[in-house]
mmCIF file of C-alpha atoms in Angstrom:
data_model
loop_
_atom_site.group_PDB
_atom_site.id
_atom_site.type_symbol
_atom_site.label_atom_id
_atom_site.label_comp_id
_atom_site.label_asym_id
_atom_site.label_seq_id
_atom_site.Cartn_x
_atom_site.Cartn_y
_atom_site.Cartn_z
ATOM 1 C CA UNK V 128 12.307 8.791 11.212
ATOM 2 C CA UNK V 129 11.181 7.942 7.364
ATOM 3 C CA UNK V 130 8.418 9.958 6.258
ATOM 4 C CA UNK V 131 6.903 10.348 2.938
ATOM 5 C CA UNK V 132 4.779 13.660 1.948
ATOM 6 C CA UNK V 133 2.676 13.974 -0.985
ATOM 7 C CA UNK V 134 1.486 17.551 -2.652
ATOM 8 C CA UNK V 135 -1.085 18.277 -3.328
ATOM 9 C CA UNK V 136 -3.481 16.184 -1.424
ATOM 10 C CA UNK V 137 -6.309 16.483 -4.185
ATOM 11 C CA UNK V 138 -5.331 17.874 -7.438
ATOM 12 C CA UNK V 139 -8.451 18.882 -10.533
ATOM 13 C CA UNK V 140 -8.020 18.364 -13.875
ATOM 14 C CA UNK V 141 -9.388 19.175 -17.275
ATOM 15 C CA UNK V 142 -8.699 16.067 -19.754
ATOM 16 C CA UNK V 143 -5.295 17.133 -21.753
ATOM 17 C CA UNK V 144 -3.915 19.325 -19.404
ATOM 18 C CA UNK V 145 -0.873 17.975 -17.873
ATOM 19 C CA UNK V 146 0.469 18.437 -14.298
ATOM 20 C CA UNK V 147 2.752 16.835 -11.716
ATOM 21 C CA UNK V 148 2.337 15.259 -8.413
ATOM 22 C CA UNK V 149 4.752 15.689 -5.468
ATOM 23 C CA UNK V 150 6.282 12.738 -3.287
ATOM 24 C CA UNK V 151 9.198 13.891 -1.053
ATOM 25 C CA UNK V 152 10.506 11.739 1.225
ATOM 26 C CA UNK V 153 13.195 11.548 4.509
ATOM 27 C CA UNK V 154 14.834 8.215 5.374
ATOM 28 C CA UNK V 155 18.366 6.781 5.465
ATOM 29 C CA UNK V 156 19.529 5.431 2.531
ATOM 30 C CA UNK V 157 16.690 5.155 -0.291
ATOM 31 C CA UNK V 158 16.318 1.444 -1.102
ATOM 32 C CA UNK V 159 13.174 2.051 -3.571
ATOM 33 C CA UNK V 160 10.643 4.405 -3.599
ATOM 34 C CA UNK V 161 7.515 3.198 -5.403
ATOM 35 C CA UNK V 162 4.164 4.788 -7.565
ATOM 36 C CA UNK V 163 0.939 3.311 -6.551
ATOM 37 C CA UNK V 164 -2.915 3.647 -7.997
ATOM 38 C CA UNK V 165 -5.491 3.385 -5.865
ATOM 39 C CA UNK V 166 -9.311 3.251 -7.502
ATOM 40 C CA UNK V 167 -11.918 3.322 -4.708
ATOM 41 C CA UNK V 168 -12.428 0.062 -3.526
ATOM 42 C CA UNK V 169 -9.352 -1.661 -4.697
ATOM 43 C CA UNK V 170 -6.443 -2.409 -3.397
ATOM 44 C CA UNK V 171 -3.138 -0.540 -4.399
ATOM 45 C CA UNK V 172 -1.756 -1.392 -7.741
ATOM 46 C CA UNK V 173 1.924 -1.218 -8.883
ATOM 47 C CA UNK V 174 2.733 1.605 -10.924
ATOM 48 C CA UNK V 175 7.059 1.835 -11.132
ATOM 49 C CA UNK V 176 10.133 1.728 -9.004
ATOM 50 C CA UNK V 177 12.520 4.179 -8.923
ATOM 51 C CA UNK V 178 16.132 3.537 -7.172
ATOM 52 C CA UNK V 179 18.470 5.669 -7.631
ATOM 53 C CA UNK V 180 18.241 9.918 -8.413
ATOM 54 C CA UNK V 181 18.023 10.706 -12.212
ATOM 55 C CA UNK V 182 15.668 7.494 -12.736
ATOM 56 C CA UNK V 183 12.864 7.900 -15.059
ATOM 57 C CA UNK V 184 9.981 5.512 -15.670
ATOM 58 C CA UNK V 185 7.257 5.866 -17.841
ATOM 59 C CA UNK V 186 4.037 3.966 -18.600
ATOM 60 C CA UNK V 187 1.201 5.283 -21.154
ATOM 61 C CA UNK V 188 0.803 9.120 -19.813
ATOM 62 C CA UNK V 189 2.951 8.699 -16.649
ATOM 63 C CA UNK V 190 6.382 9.517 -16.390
ATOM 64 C CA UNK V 191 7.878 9.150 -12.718
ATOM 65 C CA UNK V 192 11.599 11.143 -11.688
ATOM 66 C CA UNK V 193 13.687 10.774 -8.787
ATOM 67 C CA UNK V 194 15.815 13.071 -7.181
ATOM 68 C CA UNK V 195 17.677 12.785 -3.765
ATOM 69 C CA UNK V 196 14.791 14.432 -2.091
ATOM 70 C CA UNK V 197 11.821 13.682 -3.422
ATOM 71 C CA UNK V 198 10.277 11.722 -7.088
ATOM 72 C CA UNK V 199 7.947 13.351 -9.317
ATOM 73 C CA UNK V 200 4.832 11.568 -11.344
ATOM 74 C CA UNK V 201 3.814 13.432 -14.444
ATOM 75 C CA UNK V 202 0.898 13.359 -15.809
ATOM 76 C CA UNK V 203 0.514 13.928 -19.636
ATOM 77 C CA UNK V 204 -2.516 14.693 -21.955
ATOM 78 C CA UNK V 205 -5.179 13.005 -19.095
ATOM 79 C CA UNK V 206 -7.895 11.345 -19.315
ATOM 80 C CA UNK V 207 -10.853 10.878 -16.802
ATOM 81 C CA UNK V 208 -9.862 7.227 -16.476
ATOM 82 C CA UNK V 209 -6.415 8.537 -15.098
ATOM 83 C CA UNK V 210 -8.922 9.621 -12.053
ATOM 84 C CA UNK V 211 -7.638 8.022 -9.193
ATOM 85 C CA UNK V 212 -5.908 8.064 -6.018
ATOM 86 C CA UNK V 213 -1.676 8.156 -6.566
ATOM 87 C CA UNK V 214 0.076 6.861 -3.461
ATOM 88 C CA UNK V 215 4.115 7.270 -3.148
ATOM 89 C CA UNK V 216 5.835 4.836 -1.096
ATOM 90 C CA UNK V 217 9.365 3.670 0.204
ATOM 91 C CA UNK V 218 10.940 0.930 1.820
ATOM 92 C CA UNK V 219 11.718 1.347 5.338
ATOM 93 C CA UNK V 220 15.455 1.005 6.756
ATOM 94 C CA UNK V 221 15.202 -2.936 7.090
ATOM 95 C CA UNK V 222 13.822 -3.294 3.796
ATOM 96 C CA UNK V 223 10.816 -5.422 5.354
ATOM 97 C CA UNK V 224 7.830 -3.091 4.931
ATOM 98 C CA UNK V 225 6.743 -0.028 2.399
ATOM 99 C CA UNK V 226 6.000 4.130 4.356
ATOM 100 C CA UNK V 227 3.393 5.307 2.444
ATOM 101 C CA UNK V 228 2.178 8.729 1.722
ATOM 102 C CA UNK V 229 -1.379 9.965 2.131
ATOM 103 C CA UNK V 230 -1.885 10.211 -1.304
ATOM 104 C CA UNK V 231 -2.941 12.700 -4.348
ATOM 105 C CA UNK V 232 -6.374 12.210 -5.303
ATOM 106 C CA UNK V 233 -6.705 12.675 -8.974
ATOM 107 C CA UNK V 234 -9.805 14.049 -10.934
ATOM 108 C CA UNK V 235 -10.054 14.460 -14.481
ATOM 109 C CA UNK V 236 -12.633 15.398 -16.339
ATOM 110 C CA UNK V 237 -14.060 15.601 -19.716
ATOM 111 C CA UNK M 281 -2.467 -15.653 -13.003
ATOM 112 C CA UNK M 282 -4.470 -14.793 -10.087
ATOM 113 C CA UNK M 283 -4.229 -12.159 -7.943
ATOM 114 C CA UNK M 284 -4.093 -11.690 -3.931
ATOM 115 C CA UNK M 285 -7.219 -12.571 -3.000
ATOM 116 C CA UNK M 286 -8.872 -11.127 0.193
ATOM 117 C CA UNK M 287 -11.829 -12.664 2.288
ATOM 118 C CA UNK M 288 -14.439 -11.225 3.995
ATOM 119 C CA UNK M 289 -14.752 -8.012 1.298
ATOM 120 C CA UNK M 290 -16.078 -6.443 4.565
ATOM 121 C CA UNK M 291 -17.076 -7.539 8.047
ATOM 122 C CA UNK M 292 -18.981 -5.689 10.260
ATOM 123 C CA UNK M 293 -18.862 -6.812 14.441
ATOM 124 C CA UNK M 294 -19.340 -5.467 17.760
ATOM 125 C CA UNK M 295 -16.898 -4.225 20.338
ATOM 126 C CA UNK M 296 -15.316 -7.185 21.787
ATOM 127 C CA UNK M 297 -15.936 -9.456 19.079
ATOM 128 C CA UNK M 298 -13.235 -11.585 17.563
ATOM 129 C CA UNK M 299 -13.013 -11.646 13.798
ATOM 130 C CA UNK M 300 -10.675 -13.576 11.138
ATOM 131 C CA UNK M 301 -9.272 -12.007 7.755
ATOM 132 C CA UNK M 302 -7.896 -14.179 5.634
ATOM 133 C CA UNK M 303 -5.386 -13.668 2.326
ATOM 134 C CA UNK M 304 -4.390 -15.604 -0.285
ATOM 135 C CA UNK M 305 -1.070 -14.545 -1.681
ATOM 136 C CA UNK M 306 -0.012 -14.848 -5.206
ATOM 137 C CA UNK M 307 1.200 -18.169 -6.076
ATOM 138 C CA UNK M 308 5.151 -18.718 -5.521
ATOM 139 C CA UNK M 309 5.222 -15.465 -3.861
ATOM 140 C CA UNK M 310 7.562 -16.072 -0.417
ATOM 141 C CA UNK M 311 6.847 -12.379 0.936
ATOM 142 C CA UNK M 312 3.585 -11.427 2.375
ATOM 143 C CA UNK M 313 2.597 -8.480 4.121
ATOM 144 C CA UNK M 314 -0.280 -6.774 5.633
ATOM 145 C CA UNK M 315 -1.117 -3.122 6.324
ATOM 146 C CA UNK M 316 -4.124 -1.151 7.121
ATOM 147 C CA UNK M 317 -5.675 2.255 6.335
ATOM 148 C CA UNK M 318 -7.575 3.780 9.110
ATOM 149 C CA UNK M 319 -10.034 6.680 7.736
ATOM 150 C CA UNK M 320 -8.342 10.010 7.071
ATOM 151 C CA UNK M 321 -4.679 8.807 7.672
ATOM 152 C CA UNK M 322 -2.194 6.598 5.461
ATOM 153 C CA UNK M 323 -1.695 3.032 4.727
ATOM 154 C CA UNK M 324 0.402 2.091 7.602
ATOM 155 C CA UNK M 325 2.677 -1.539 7.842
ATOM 156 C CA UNK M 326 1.760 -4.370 10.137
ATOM 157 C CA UNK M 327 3.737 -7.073 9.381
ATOM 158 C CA UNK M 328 5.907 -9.234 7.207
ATOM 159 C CA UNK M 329 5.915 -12.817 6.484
ATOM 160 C CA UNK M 330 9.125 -14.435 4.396
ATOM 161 C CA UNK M 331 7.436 -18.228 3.745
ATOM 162 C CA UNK M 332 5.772 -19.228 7.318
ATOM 163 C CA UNK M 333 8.324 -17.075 9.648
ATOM 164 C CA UNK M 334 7.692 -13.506 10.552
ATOM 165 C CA UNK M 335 10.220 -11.250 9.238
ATOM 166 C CA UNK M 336 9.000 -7.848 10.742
ATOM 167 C CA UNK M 337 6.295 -7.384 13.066
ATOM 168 C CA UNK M 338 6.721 -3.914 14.632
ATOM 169 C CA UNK M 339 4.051 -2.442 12.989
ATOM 170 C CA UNK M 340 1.443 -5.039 14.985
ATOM 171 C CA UNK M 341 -0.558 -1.998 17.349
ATOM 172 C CA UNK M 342 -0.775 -4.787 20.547
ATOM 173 C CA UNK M 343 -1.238 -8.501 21.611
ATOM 174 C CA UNK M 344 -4.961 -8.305 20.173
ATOM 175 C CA UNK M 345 -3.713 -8.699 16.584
ATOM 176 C CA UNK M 346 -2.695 -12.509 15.936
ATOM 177 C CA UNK M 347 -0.794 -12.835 12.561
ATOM 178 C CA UNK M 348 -0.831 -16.471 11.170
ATOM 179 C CA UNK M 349 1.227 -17.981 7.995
ATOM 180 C CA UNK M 350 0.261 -21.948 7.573
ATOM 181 C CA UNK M 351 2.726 -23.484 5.416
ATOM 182 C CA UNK M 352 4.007 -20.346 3.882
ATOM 183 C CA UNK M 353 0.535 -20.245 2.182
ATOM 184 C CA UNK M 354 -2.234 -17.934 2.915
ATOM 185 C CA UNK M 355 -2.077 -15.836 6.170
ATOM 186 C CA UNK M 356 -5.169 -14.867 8.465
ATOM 187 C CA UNK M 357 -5.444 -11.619 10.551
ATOM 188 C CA UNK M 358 -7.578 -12.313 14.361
ATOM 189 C CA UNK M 359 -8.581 -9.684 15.956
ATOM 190 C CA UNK M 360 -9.616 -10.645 19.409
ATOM 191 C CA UNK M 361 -11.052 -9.033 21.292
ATOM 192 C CA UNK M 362 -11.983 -6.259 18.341
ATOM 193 C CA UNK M 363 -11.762 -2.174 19.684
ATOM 194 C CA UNK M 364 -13.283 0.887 18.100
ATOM 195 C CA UNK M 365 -10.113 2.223 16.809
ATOM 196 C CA UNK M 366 -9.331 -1.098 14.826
ATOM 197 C CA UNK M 367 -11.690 0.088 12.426
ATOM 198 C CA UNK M 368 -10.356 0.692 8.899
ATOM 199 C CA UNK M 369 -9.486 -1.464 5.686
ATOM 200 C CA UNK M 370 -7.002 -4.013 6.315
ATOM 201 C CA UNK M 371 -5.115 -4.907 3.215
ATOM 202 C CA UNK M 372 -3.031 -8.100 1.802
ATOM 203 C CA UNK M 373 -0.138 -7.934 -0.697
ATOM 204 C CA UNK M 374 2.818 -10.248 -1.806
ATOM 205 C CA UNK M 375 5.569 -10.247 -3.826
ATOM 206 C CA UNK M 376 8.510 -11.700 -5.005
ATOM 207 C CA UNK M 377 11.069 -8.636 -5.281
ATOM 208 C CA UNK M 378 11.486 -6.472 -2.067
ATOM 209 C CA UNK M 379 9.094 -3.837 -2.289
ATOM 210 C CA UNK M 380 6.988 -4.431 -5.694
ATOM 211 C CA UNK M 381 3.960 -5.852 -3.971
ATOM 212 C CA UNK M 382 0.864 -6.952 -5.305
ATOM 213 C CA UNK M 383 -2.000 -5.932 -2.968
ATOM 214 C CA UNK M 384 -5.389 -7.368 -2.522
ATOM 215 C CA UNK M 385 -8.302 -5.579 -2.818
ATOM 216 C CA UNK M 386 -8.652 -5.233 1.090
ATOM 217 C CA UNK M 387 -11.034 -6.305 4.236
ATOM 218 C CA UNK M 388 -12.935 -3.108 5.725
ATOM 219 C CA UNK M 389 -13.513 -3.853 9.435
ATOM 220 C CA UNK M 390 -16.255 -1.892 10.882
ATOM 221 C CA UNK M 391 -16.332 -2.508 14.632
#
């Protein structure tokens, strides 16, 4: 069955110090595994797509990695408007629908 | 360019009630999808829309959840009759490319 796990579930930051957040995932042959923000509120909103292991993305302070098992977002240098909720997804066998993790709630402060 | 758009923001109804979500997908955008997010647990697939035909609908819970596509435009959600457990935030998203979807800001569905 696919599954996605994130680590940790909520994560506490002071602003500049970096860290990681954990997605690993089990299904049969990856087709895309996607980096979501979620502000309370709002909707999910498109972060990056990683296909393939040894993929890197990066956007401002974010840099996601993908291995066969599992991706990694890291976070560099926050700031408390990086505070948010980071959801991991990917596509399910049939391609016709996203498995989401529970998420890492964020918190950075000042 | 605007965005999914999602209507009510919230709706609050008794057991047994029948209510209507609606979502307006981003323009051009032939995939359309909608999920919810009960409290505590994670965002979990309902169904898929390609244009007006339903591509996937396993994720539907049972025959109270009626999934409508006019035109291959916007999509509404019924609910009828409405349970406790349907409770949670219903959200909207399209896209173009398989998987990089553009959600809405969701319905929450208090019943």
């Amino acid at each position: 069955e696919d599954q996605v796990t994130q680590s940790p579930e909520a994560l506490r930051l002071q602003e500049g110090e970096s860290s990681s957040l954990n997605c690993s995932y089990t299904v049969s042959g990856l087709r895309g595994l996607f980096w979501y923000r979620q502000d309370p509120g709002k909707g999910p909103e498109f972060l990056f797509t990683l296909y393939s292991a040894g993929e890197e993305k990066e956007k401002e302070r974010l840099k996601a990695t993908l291995t066969k098992k599992e991706s990694f977002l890291h976070i560099t240098a926050p700031k408390p408007e990086d505070s948010a909720t980071y959801l991991c997804a990917v596509q399910n066998q049939a391609g016709t629908a996203l498995i989401f993790g529970k998420g890492t709630t964020l918190s950075v402060s000042s | 360019e605007a965005g999914v758009t999602q209507f009510p923001s919230h709706s609050v109804i008794e057991k047994g009630q029948t209510v209507t979500l609606r979502c307006d997908p981003i323009s051009g955008h032939d995939n359309l999808y909608w999920y919810r997010r009960v409290m505590g647990k994670e965002i979990k697939f309902l169904l898929h829309f390609v244009k007006e035909s339903k591509q996937d609908e396993s994720g539907m819970p049972n025959n109270r959840f009626l999934a409508e596509r006019t035109g291959g435009t916007y999509s509404t959600l019924k609910v009828q009759p409405a349970e406790l457990e349907d409770s949670g935030v219903y959200f909207c998203a399209s896209s173009q490319v398989w998987g990089e979807a553009f959600f809405g800001q969701g319905t929450r569905l208090t019943v």
